[in-house]
């Protein structure tokens, strides 16, 4: 399985504190956010390759990072060619760009690089193999208001299939929050291009998820472990 890491943002939420580096390379304690993510991916034995998609502004920073501390799994850093916030491709454009680089037809794990996960990524990967369907990693928060404006909100059936998805609603309809981690089988990957061809919103994967549940069954993997979003 290949992991696709979306790291093409311009760090606008944390300016001017960290305007010289991507959020993924911010140090928290004795590790960067990316250190934690790469270590988690390495523990997920089913991940054997990683593609990190970034932009022209930060591509050299990521390349230097991996040169200074070579990871235990093969990682390719690719630039989407943009150099400003105004020119960005959006998360769906970056995902499509990364998918075009794949030379094999297997499942992919997709996640952002500005979050520290308290759960093992191996868990949703194993869950996905049981269902052979797209998976969205979620958690149940104490209050609906904790989701408002911060997380995607997920509505579920009893079998954990997703009924509906709202991208950072101000009035959430459930306490189930999306953690922006996805497992996409080959069939769902092909639908990314269809989504983009329809001129749909490309800013967040959640918009694609809302569209995808009308095309196929998507399941939620629910974790009770904490997750920390840098900058929120």
mmCIF file of C-alpha atoms in Angstrom:
data_model
loop_
_atom_site.group_PDB
_atom_site.id
_atom_site.type_symbol
_atom_site.label_atom_id
_atom_site.label_comp_id
_atom_site.label_asym_id
_atom_site.label_seq_id
_atom_site.Cartn_x
_atom_site.Cartn_y
_atom_site.Cartn_z
ATOM 1 C CA UNK A 1 0.000 0.000 0.000
ATOM 2 C CA UNK A 2 1.136 3.534 -0.793
ATOM 3 C CA UNK A 3 0.611 6.468 1.573
ATOM 4 C CA UNK A 4 -0.078 9.859 -0.015
ATOM 5 C CA UNK A 5 0.811 12.764 2.257
ATOM 6 C CA UNK A 6 -0.774 16.107 1.378
ATOM 7 C CA UNK A 7 1.682 18.857 2.283
ATOM 8 C CA UNK A 8 1.079 21.553 -0.325
ATOM 9 C CA UNK A 9 -0.437 24.175 1.961
ATOM 10 C CA UNK A 10 1.265 27.513 2.551
ATOM 11 C CA UNK A 11 1.009 27.593 6.350
ATOM 12 C CA UNK A 12 -1.335 30.586 6.434
ATOM 13 C CA UNK A 13 -2.947 29.588 9.743
ATOM 14 C CA UNK A 14 0.350 29.870 11.649
ATOM 15 C CA UNK A 15 1.744 33.025 10.087
ATOM 16 C CA UNK A 16 3.771 34.922 11.118
ATOM 17 C CA UNK A 17 5.055 32.419 13.723
ATOM 18 C CA UNK A 18 6.277 29.838 11.200
ATOM 19 C CA UNK A 19 6.230 31.573 7.821
ATOM 20 C CA UNK A 20 9.584 30.034 6.848
ATOM 21 C CA UNK A 21 8.588 26.368 7.068
ATOM 22 C CA UNK A 22 5.652 24.051 6.362
ATOM 23 C CA UNK A 23 3.458 23.022 9.287
ATOM 24 C CA UNK A 24 4.712 19.449 8.968
ATOM 25 C CA UNK A 25 8.239 20.526 9.932
ATOM 26 C CA UNK A 26 7.235 22.426 13.066
ATOM 27 C CA UNK A 27 8.909 20.874 16.090
ATOM 28 C CA UNK A 28 6.745 19.812 19.022
ATOM 29 C CA UNK A 29 8.865 18.557 21.888
ATOM 30 C CA UNK A 30 11.830 16.679 20.471
ATOM 31 C CA UNK A 31 10.133 15.719 17.160
ATOM 32 C CA UNK A 32 8.561 17.436 14.198
ATOM 33 C CA UNK A 33 4.945 16.747 13.262
ATOM 34 C CA UNK A 34 6.266 14.843 10.236
ATOM 35 C CA UNK A 35 8.585 12.741 12.439
ATOM 36 C CA UNK A 36 5.553 11.432 14.299
ATOM 37 C CA UNK A 37 3.663 10.691 11.089
ATOM 38 C CA UNK A 38 6.556 8.873 9.396
ATOM 39 C CA UNK A 39 7.186 6.757 12.498
ATOM 40 C CA UNK A 40 3.491 5.819 12.574
ATOM 41 C CA UNK A 41 3.607 4.864 8.879
ATOM 42 C CA UNK A 42 6.703 2.738 9.475
ATOM 43 C CA UNK A 43 4.889 0.820 12.207
ATOM 44 C CA UNK A 44 2.062 0.122 9.751
ATOM 45 C CA UNK A 45 3.803 -2.765 8.033
ATOM 46 C CA UNK A 46 1.382 -2.707 5.101
ATOM 47 C CA UNK A 47 2.727 0.691 3.941
ATOM 48 C CA UNK A 48 5.706 0.100 1.663
ATOM 49 C CA UNK A 49 5.935 3.421 -0.229
ATOM 50 C CA UNK A 50 5.132 7.078 0.438
ATOM 51 C CA UNK A 51 4.470 10.035 -1.878
ATOM 52 C CA UNK A 52 4.572 13.480 -0.283
ATOM 53 C CA UNK A 53 3.082 16.184 -2.500
ATOM 54 C CA UNK A 54 4.076 19.754 -1.714
ATOM 55 C CA UNK A 55 4.656 23.028 -3.562
ATOM 56 C CA UNK A 56 7.609 24.935 -5.015
ATOM 57 C CA UNK A 57 7.972 27.050 -1.899
ATOM 58 C CA UNK A 58 8.578 24.117 0.453
ATOM 59 C CA UNK A 59 9.812 21.269 -1.769
ATOM 60 C CA UNK A 60 13.479 21.905 -0.956
ATOM 61 C CA UNK A 61 12.746 21.999 2.770
ATOM 62 C CA UNK A 62 11.163 18.548 2.595
ATOM 63 C CA UNK A 63 13.976 17.178 0.418
ATOM 64 C CA UNK A 64 16.582 18.437 2.905
ATOM 65 C CA UNK A 65 14.599 16.936 5.772
ATOM 66 C CA UNK A 66 14.631 13.444 4.238
ATOM 67 C CA UNK A 67 18.290 13.744 3.195
ATOM 68 C CA UNK A 68 19.297 14.589 6.764
ATOM 69 C CA UNK A 69 17.385 11.661 8.253
ATOM 70 C CA UNK A 70 16.608 8.991 5.647
ATOM 71 C CA UNK A 71 13.337 7.213 6.495
ATOM 72 C CA UNK A 72 12.927 3.451 6.761
ATOM 73 C CA UNK A 73 10.439 3.359 3.887
ATOM 74 C CA UNK A 74 10.877 4.801 0.370
ATOM 75 C CA UNK A 75 9.535 8.370 0.131
ATOM 76 C CA UNK A 76 9.179 10.515 -2.982
ATOM 77 C CA UNK A 77 8.785 14.272 -2.624
ATOM 78 C CA UNK A 78 6.919 15.780 -5.570
ATOM 79 C CA UNK A 79 6.031 19.425 -6.187
ATOM 80 C CA UNK A 80 2.698 20.429 -7.674
ATOM 81 C CA UNK A 81 4.455 23.334 -9.372
ATOM 82 C CA UNK A 82 2.619 26.121 -7.555
ATOM 83 C CA UNK A 83 4.375 28.909 -5.676
ATOM 84 C CA UNK A 84 1.553 30.925 -4.087
ATOM 85 C CA UNK A 85 -1.661 30.483 -2.136
ATOM 86 C CA UNK A 86 -3.614 31.896 -5.087
ATOM 87 C CA UNK A 87 -2.264 29.270 -7.495
ATOM 88 C CA UNK A 88 -2.704 26.210 -5.266
ATOM 89 C CA UNK A 89 -4.405 23.122 -6.688
ATOM 90 C CA UNK A 90 -6.460 22.356 -3.581
ATOM 91 C CA UNK A 91 -6.368 19.055 -1.705
ATOM 92 C CA UNK A 92 -8.247 17.219 -4.484
ATOM 93 C CA UNK A 93 -5.966 18.621 -7.163
ATOM 94 C CA UNK A 94 -2.931 17.545 -5.134
ATOM 95 C CA UNK A 95 -4.405 14.089 -4.551
ATOM 96 C CA UNK A 96 -5.101 13.685 -8.269
ATOM 97 C CA UNK A 97 -1.549 14.839 -9.059
ATOM 98 C CA UNK A 98 -0.111 12.247 -6.650
ATOM 99 C CA UNK A 99 -2.336 9.459 -7.977
ATOM 100 C CA UNK A 100 -0.993 10.142 -11.473
ATOM 101 C CA UNK A 101 2.490 9.282 -10.170
ATOM 102 C CA UNK A 102 1.508 5.778 -9.046
ATOM 103 C CA UNK A 103 2.831 2.903 -11.104
ATOM 104 C CA UNK A 104 0.661 0.226 -9.510
ATOM 105 C CA UNK A 105 -2.994 -0.462 -8.872
ATOM 106 C CA UNK A 106 -3.367 -0.855 -5.107
ATOM 107 C CA UNK A 107 -5.083 0.851 -2.183
ATOM 108 C CA UNK A 108 -3.782 4.178 -0.935
ATOM 109 C CA UNK A 109 -3.815 5.798 2.486
ATOM 110 C CA UNK A 110 -4.380 9.563 2.217
ATOM 111 C CA UNK A 111 -3.723 12.051 4.999
ATOM 112 C CA UNK A 112 -2.577 15.583 5.695
ATOM 113 C CA UNK A 113 0.769 16.291 7.360
ATOM 114 C CA UNK A 114 -0.265 18.808 10.011
ATOM 115 C CA UNK A 115 -1.810 16.431 12.541
ATOM 116 C CA UNK A 116 -0.403 14.185 15.272
ATOM 117 C CA UNK A 117 -2.389 10.971 15.591
ATOM 118 C CA UNK A 118 -2.856 9.186 18.895
ATOM 119 C CA UNK A 119 -3.884 5.988 17.111
ATOM 120 C CA UNK A 120 -1.918 3.555 14.974
ATOM 121 C CA UNK A 121 -2.541 3.991 11.243
ATOM 122 C CA UNK A 122 -2.351 0.222 10.917
ATOM 123 C CA UNK A 123 -5.785 0.021 12.593
ATOM 124 C CA UNK A 124 -7.851 1.727 9.842
ATOM 125 C CA UNK A 125 -5.765 -0.031 7.189
ATOM 126 C CA UNK A 126 -6.707 -3.416 8.639
ATOM 127 C CA UNK A 127 -10.325 -2.257 8.928
ATOM 128 C CA UNK A 128 -10.299 -1.287 5.244
ATOM 129 C CA UNK A 129 -9.069 -4.727 4.164
ATOM 130 C CA UNK A 130 -12.133 -6.283 5.815
ATOM 131 C CA UNK A 131 -14.575 -4.124 3.856
ATOM 132 C CA UNK A 132 -12.755 -3.602 0.529
ATOM 133 C CA UNK A 133 -14.341 -0.145 0.419
ATOM 134 C CA UNK A 134 -13.336 3.484 0.968
ATOM 135 C CA UNK A 135 -12.709 4.317 4.633
ATOM 136 C CA UNK A 136 -12.818 7.621 6.535
ATOM 137 C CA UNK A 137 -11.156 7.662 9.967
ATOM 138 C CA UNK A 138 -13.390 9.377 12.530
ATOM 139 C CA UNK A 139 -13.727 9.965 16.241
ATOM 140 C CA UNK A 140 -16.672 10.727 18.527
ATOM 141 C CA UNK A 141 -16.364 14.056 20.341
ATOM 142 C CA UNK A 142 -18.094 14.973 23.599
ATOM 143 C CA UNK A 143 -20.183 17.776 22.095
ATOM 144 C CA UNK A 144 -21.438 18.683 18.652
ATOM 145 C CA UNK A 145 -20.171 22.210 19.222
ATOM 146 C CA UNK A 146 -16.607 20.822 19.305
ATOM 147 C CA UNK A 147 -16.979 19.985 15.608
ATOM 148 C CA UNK A 148 -18.374 23.356 14.510
ATOM 149 C CA UNK A 149 -16.081 25.041 11.999
ATOM 150 C CA UNK A 150 -13.171 22.703 12.811
ATOM 151 C CA UNK A 151 -13.941 19.172 11.598
ATOM 152 C CA UNK A 152 -15.919 17.427 8.943
ATOM 153 C CA UNK A 153 -19.137 16.031 10.443
ATOM 154 C CA UNK A 154 -20.200 12.460 9.647
ATOM 155 C CA UNK A 155 -23.625 10.792 9.891
ATOM 156 C CA UNK A 156 -23.585 7.003 10.196
ATOM 157 C CA UNK A 157 -25.817 3.987 9.786
ATOM 158 C CA UNK A 158 -25.648 1.204 12.431
ATOM 159 C CA UNK A 159 -23.187 -0.754 10.245
ATOM 160 C CA UNK A 160 -20.810 2.277 10.243
ATOM 161 C CA UNK A 161 -21.456 3.129 6.614
ATOM 162 C CA UNK A 162 -21.652 6.880 6.021
ATOM 163 C CA UNK A 163 -25.051 8.436 5.277
ATOM 164 C CA UNK A 164 -23.904 12.023 4.890
ATOM 165 C CA UNK A 165 -20.870 14.255 5.333
ATOM 166 C CA UNK A 166 -20.616 18.005 5.981
ATOM 167 C CA UNK A 167 -17.341 19.892 5.645
ATOM 168 C CA UNK A 168 -16.767 21.925 8.849
ATOM 169 C CA UNK A 169 -20.425 22.853 9.439
ATOM 170 C CA UNK A 170 -21.371 25.594 11.886
ATOM 171 C CA UNK A 171 -24.297 23.472 13.114
ATOM 172 C CA UNK A 172 -23.116 19.831 13.190
ATOM 173 C CA UNK A 173 -25.778 17.118 13.066
ATOM 174 C CA UNK A 174 -23.739 14.534 14.973
ATOM 175 C CA UNK A 175 -20.762 14.143 17.322
ATOM 176 C CA UNK A 176 -18.784 12.089 14.771
ATOM 177 C CA UNK A 177 -15.790 14.079 13.496
ATOM 178 C CA UNK A 178 -13.675 13.227 10.467
ATOM 179 C CA UNK A 179 -9.930 13.137 11.148
ATOM 180 C CA UNK A 180 -8.995 13.645 7.466
ATOM 181 C CA UNK A 181 -7.481 10.190 7.033
ATOM 182 C CA UNK A 182 -8.786 8.041 4.209
ATOM 183 C CA UNK A 183 -8.164 4.653 2.637
ATOM 184 C CA UNK A 184 -9.115 4.610 -1.043
ATOM 185 C CA UNK A 185 -9.220 1.372 -3.060
ATOM 186 C CA UNK A 186 -8.400 1.499 -6.766
ATOM 187 C CA UNK A 187 -12.035 1.983 -7.826
ATOM 188 C CA UNK A 188 -12.438 5.064 -5.618
ATOM 189 C CA UNK A 189 -9.161 6.510 -6.888
ATOM 190 C CA UNK A 190 -10.521 6.468 -10.442
ATOM 191 C CA UNK A 191 -13.493 8.523 -9.285
ATOM 192 C CA UNK A 192 -11.242 11.416 -8.214
ATOM 193 C CA UNK A 193 -10.826 12.431 -11.858
ATOM 194 C CA UNK A 194 -14.581 12.172 -12.453
ATOM 195 C CA UNK A 195 -15.173 14.429 -9.448
ATOM 196 C CA UNK A 196 -12.732 17.045 -10.741
ATOM 197 C CA UNK A 197 -14.099 16.901 -14.287
ATOM 198 C CA UNK A 198 -17.485 17.917 -12.863
ATOM 199 C CA UNK A 199 -15.844 21.131 -11.582
ATOM 200 C CA UNK A 200 -16.600 20.281 -7.951
ATOM 201 C CA UNK A 201 -14.960 21.937 -4.935
ATOM 202 C CA UNK A 202 -11.301 20.868 -4.772
ATOM 203 C CA UNK A 203 -10.296 22.558 -1.523
ATOM 204 C CA UNK A 204 -10.848 19.634 0.904
ATOM 205 C CA UNK A 205 -11.133 15.849 0.620
ATOM 206 C CA UNK A 206 -14.369 16.064 2.605
ATOM 207 C CA UNK A 207 -16.185 17.547 -0.392
ATOM 208 C CA UNK A 208 -15.104 14.524 -2.444
ATOM 209 C CA UNK A 209 -16.280 12.197 0.350
ATOM 210 C CA UNK A 210 -19.760 13.763 0.323
ATOM 211 C CA UNK A 211 -19.883 13.197 -3.452
ATOM 212 C CA UNK A 212 -18.405 9.682 -3.180
ATOM 213 C CA UNK A 213 -21.060 8.313 -0.798
ATOM 214 C CA UNK A 214 -23.605 8.853 -3.571
ATOM 215 C CA UNK A 215 -21.545 6.630 -5.869
ATOM 216 C CA UNK A 216 -20.480 3.803 -3.531
ATOM 217 C CA UNK A 217 -20.605 2.665 0.083
ATOM 218 C CA UNK A 218 -18.058 4.396 2.330
ATOM 219 C CA UNK A 219 -17.381 3.221 5.896
ATOM 220 C CA UNK A 220 -16.157 5.043 8.985
ATOM 221 C CA UNK A 221 -13.425 3.638 11.185
ATOM 222 C CA UNK A 222 -14.052 5.040 14.662
ATOM 223 C CA UNK A 223 -11.113 5.585 16.992
ATOM 224 C CA UNK A 224 -11.333 6.698 20.612
ATOM 225 C CA UNK A 225 -7.758 7.997 20.584
ATOM 226 C CA UNK A 226 -6.991 11.717 20.516
ATOM 227 C CA UNK A 227 -5.697 13.550 17.458
ATOM 228 C CA UNK A 228 -4.046 16.971 17.488
ATOM 229 C CA UNK A 229 -4.288 19.390 14.569
ATOM 230 C CA UNK A 230 -1.385 21.842 14.411
ATOM 231 C CA UNK A 231 -2.709 25.352 14.108
ATOM 232 C CA UNK A 232 -6.271 24.697 15.261
#
